Coordinates of C-alpha atoms in Angstrom, one line a residue:
M1 CA 2.5 -5.6 -22.8
L2 CA 4.5 -7.0 -19.9
R3 CA 2.9 -9.5 -17.6
L4 CA 2.5 -8.5 -13.9
G5 CA 2.6 -11.0 -11.1
L6 CA 0.4 -9.8 -8.2
L7 CA 0.9 -10.9 -4.6
G8 CA -2.5 -10.2 -3.1
G9 CA -5.1 -11.1 -0.5
M10 CA -3.4 -9.0 2.2
S11 CA -6.3 -8.2 2.4
W12 CA -8.4 -9.1 -0.6
E13 CA -10.6 -6.1 0.1
S14 CA -7.9 -3.9 -1.3
S15 CA -6.2 -6.3 -3.7
V16 CA -9.3 -6.7 -5.8
V17 CA -9.2 -2.9 -6.2
Y18 CA -5.7 -3.3 -7.5
E19 CA -6.9 -5.6 -10.3
R20 CA -9.7 -3.2 -11.2
L21 CA -7.5 -0.1 -11.3
I22 CA -4.7 -1.8 -13.3
N23 CA -7.2 -3.1 -15.8
E24 CA -9.0 0.3 -16.1
R25 CA -5.6 2.0 -16.6
V26 CA -4.7 -0.4 -19.4
R27 CA -8.1 0.0 -21.1
E28 CA -7.8 3.8 -20.8
Q29 CA -4.5 3.7 -22.6
L30 CA -5.2 1.0 -25.2
G31 CA -8.9 1.3 -25.7
G32 CA -11.4 -1.2 -26.8
V33 CA -11.5 -4.4 -24.8
A34 CA -7.8 -4.3 -23.8
S35 CA -7.0 -5.5 -20.3
A36 CA -3.9 -6.3 -18.3
D37 CA -1.9 -9.5 -18.5
L38 CA -1.9 -10.6 -14.8
L39 CA -0.9 -13.6 -12.8
I40 CA -2.4 -13.5 -9.3
R41 CA -1.3 -15.3 -6.1
S42 CA -3.8 -14.4 -3.4
F43 CA -3.1 -15.4 0.2
N44 CA -5.3 -16.3 3.1
F45 CA -4.7 -13.1 5.1
A46 CA -5.3 -14.9 8.4
D47 CA -2.1 -16.8 7.9
I48 CA -0.1 -13.6 7.1
E49 CA -1.7 -11.6 9.9
R50 CA -0.7 -14.3 12.4
L51 CA 2.9 -13.9 11.3
Q52 CA 2.7 -10.1 11.6
A53 CA 1.3 -10.2 15.1
A54 CA 3.9 -12.7 16.2
G55 CA 6.7 -10.6 14.7
K56 CA 7.8 -13.4 12.4
W57 CA 8.8 -11.2 9.6
D58 CA 11.5 -13.5 8.3
E59 CA 9.0 -16.3 8.0
A60 CA 6.5 -14.0 6.3
G61 CA 9.2 -12.8 3.9
S62 CA 10.1 -16.4 3.0
V63 CA 6.5 -17.2 2.2
L64 CA 6.1 -14.2 -0.1
A65 CA 9.5 -14.7 -1.7
E66 CA 8.6 -18.3 -2.6
A67 CA 5.3 -17.1 -4.1
A68 CA 7.1 -14.4 -6.1
K69 CA 9.6 -17.0 -7.4
G70 CA 6.6 -19.1 -8.5
L71 CA 5.1 -16.1 -10.4
E72 CA 8.4 -15.5 -12.1
H73 CA 8.7 -19.1 -13.1
I74 CA 5.3 -19.1 -14.8
G75 CA 6.1 -15.9 -16.8
A76 CA 5.7 -12.7 -14.7
H77 CA 7.9 -9.9 -15.9
A78 CA 7.5 -7.9 -12.6
I79 CA 6.1 -8.4 -9.2
V80 CA 3.4 -6.2 -7.6
L81 CA 3.1 -6.6 -3.8
C82 CA -0.5 -5.4 -3.2
T83 CA 0.0 -4.2 0.4
N84 CA 2.0 -1.5 2.1
T85 CA 2.9 -3.3 5.3
M86 CA 4.5 -6.3 3.7
H87 CA 6.9 -4.1 1.8
Q88 CA 8.9 -4.5 5.1
V89 CA 10.1 -7.8 3.5
A90 CA 10.6 -6.3 0.0
E91 CA 14.3 -7.0 0.1
V92 CA 13.7 -10.7 0.7
I93 CA 11.5 -10.9 -2.4
T94 CA 13.9 -8.9 -4.5
A95 CA 16.8 -11.2 -3.5
A96 CA 14.8 -14.3 -4.4
T97 CA 13.8 -13.2 -7.9
T98 CA 15.4 -11.8 -11.0
I99 CA 12.5 -9.6 -12.1
P100 CA 11.7 -6.1 -10.7
L101 CA 9.6 -5.6 -7.7
L102 CA 7.5 -2.5 -8.3
H103 CA 7.9 -0.9 -4.9
I104 CA 5.0 1.0 -3.4
V105 CA 7.2 3.5 -1.6
Q106 CA 9.0 4.4 -4.8
A107 CA 5.7 5.0 -6.6
T108 CA 4.3 7.0 -3.6
G109 CA 7.5 9.0 -3.2
E110 CA 7.4 10.0 -6.9
A111 CA 3.8 11.1 -6.6
I112 CA 4.6 13.2 -3.6
A113 CA 7.6 14.8 -5.3
K114 CA 5.5 15.6 -8.3
A115 CA 3.0 17.3 -6.1
G116 CA 5.7 19.5 -4.6
V117 CA 4.9 18.5 -1.0
S118 CA 7.7 18.2 1.5
K119 CA 6.0 17.3 4.9
V120 CA 3.5 14.4 5.0
L121 CA 1.5 12.5 7.5
L122 CA 1.9 8.7 7.2
L123 CA -1.2 6.6 8.1
G124 CA -1.2 2.9 8.0
T125 CA -0.9 -0.2 10.2
K126 CA 1.1 0.1 13.4
Y127 CA 3.9 -1.8 11.6
T128 CA 4.1 0.7 8.8
M129 CA 3.8 3.8 11.1
E130 CA 6.3 2.5 13.7
Q131 CA 8.9 0.6 11.8
P132 CA 11.5 2.5 9.7
F133 CA 11.2 0.8 6.3
Y134 CA 8.6 3.2 4.9
K135 CA 9.6 6.5 6.6
D136 CA 13.3 6.0 6.1
A137 CA 12.9 5.4 2.4
L138 CA 10.8 8.5 1.9
A139 CA 13.3 10.6 3.9
H140 CA 16.4 9.2 2.2
D141 CA 15.2 8.9 -1.4
F142 CA 12.8 11.9 -1.6
S143 CA 14.0 14.2 1.2
L144 CA 10.6 14.2 2.8
E145 CA 9.7 15.0 6.4
V146 CA 7.4 12.2 7.5
I147 CA 5.1 12.6 10.6
T148 CA 3.2 9.8 12.3
P149 CA 0.4 10.2 14.8
D150 CA 0.9 9.8 18.5
E151 CA 0.7 6.4 20.1
D152 CA -3.1 6.5 20.9
D153 CA -3.9 7.7 17.4
R154 CA -1.6 5.0 15.8
R155 CA -3.5 2.4 17.8
L156 CA -6.8 3.9 16.7
V157 CA -5.9 3.8 13.0
H158 CA -4.4 0.3 13.3
D159 CA -7.6 -1.0 15.0
I160 CA -9.9 0.5 12.4
I161 CA -7.8 -1.2 9.6
Y162 CA -7.8 -4.7 11.2
N163 CA -11.1 -4.7 13.0
E164 CA -13.1 -3.0 10.3
L165 CA -11.6 -2.3 6.9
V166 CA -10.0 -5.7 6.1
Q167 CA -13.3 -7.3 7.1
G168 CA -15.2 -5.1 4.6
V169 CA -16.7 -2.8 7.3
I170 CA -16.9 0.9 6.4
R171 CA -18.2 3.1 9.2
D172 CA -18.9 6.9 9.0
E173 CA -17.8 7.4 12.6
S174 CA -14.5 5.7 11.9
R175 CA -14.0 8.0 8.9
E176 CA -14.6 11.0 11.2
R177 CA -12.1 9.7 13.7
V178 CA -9.4 9.3 11.1
L179 CA -10.1 12.7 9.7
G180 CA -9.7 14.1 13.2
V181 CA -6.2 12.6 13.3
I182 CA -5.4 14.2 10.0
E183 CA -6.8 17.6 11.1
Q184 CA -4.6 17.5 14.2
A185 CA -1.5 16.8 12.2
V186 CA -2.2 19.7 9.9
A187 CA -2.9 22.0 12.8
V188 CA 0.0 20.9 15.0
H189 CA 2.7 19.9 12.6
G190 CA 1.8 21.8 9.4
V191 CA 1.7 18.7 7.2
E192 CA 1.0 19.4 3.6
G193 CA -0.1 16.0 2.5
V194 CA -1.5 12.7 3.8
I195 CA -0.3 9.2 2.8
A196 CA -2.9 6.6 2.9
G197 CA -0.2 4.1 3.7
C198 CA -2.4 1.1 4.1
T199 CA -4.1 -0.1 1.0
E200 CA -7.4 -0.3 2.8
I201 CA -7.5 3.3 4.1
E202 CA -8.7 4.7 0.8
L203 CA -11.8 2.4 1.1
L204 CA -12.7 4.7 4.1
V205 CA -11.1 8.1 3.2
Q206 CA -11.0 9.7 -0.2
A207 CA -9.4 12.9 -1.5
E208 CA -12.6 14.9 -1.1
H209 CA -12.6 14.3 2.6
V210 CA -9.1 15.7 3.2
G211 CA -8.2 19.4 3.1
V212 CA -4.6 18.9 2.0
E213 CA -2.9 16.8 -0.7
Y214 CA -3.9 13.2 -0.5
F215 CA -1.8 10.2 -1.7
P216 CA -3.9 7.0 -1.9
T217 CA -1.3 4.3 -2.2
T218 CA -3.5 1.7 -3.8
T219 CA -4.4 3.9 -6.7
I220 CA -0.8 5.3 -7.0
H221 CA 0.8 1.8 -7.0
A222 CA -1.8 0.2 -9.3
H223 CA -1.3 3.0 -11.9
Y224 CA 2.4 2.8 -11.5
A225 CA 2.3 -1.0 -12.2
A226 CA 0.0 -0.6 -15.2
D227 CA 2.2 2.0 -16.7
Y228 CA 5.2 -0.3 -16.2
A229 CA 3.3 -3.1 -18.0
L230 CA 2.6 -0.8 -20.9
T231 CA 5.9 1.0 -21.2
G232 CA 8.5 -0.9 -19.2
K233 CA 8.8 2.0 -16.7
G234 CA 6.7 3.5 -13.9
S235 CA 4.5 6.6 -14.1

């Protein structure tokens, strides 16, 4: 089994789910008391969030790249960045290491392609929804049409993530508001699937709440990483 180096804590509410899902996948495949071989670097999210809010992406990238180098130095065979938003600095991490970064957009794109969906709604932080790193990769590598909510709904989703979900707060009324955003995208734009493009969103919204294909990136990415650890390739 290959050893995975996890960059987590962004936020820990979702990165602890990564650990559980990776270990469950390994036990499912190997049986008995088998579990994953993991190295974990968990950040104080308050530090990372300040860099995000200030637009200091270069500084944030350097912080994560140094951590990834440290994980490689102590034996990681691949890096798993347990967050969607911070994949904006994925190239900085890749340039600083010689081991693979198991990219969340690659894992998600493969899952969408397998489902036969071509038009998707992307939900996430404002950084993920408004900046091109996620949408462009899905469009270029998987020929997907990616829709994002209007400005007010982007603000709504972002605020629910940062003011509630990353703080462990799950509210039924917030779920209903996010489902309203999804329903509007289906009705107006004809989207065929929804990307939970923030690892905390699936703490609030699950597949049974959504009337179209649902792509929960925490689960997709964690399973992709576990399969890589077991086989040397993604799902």
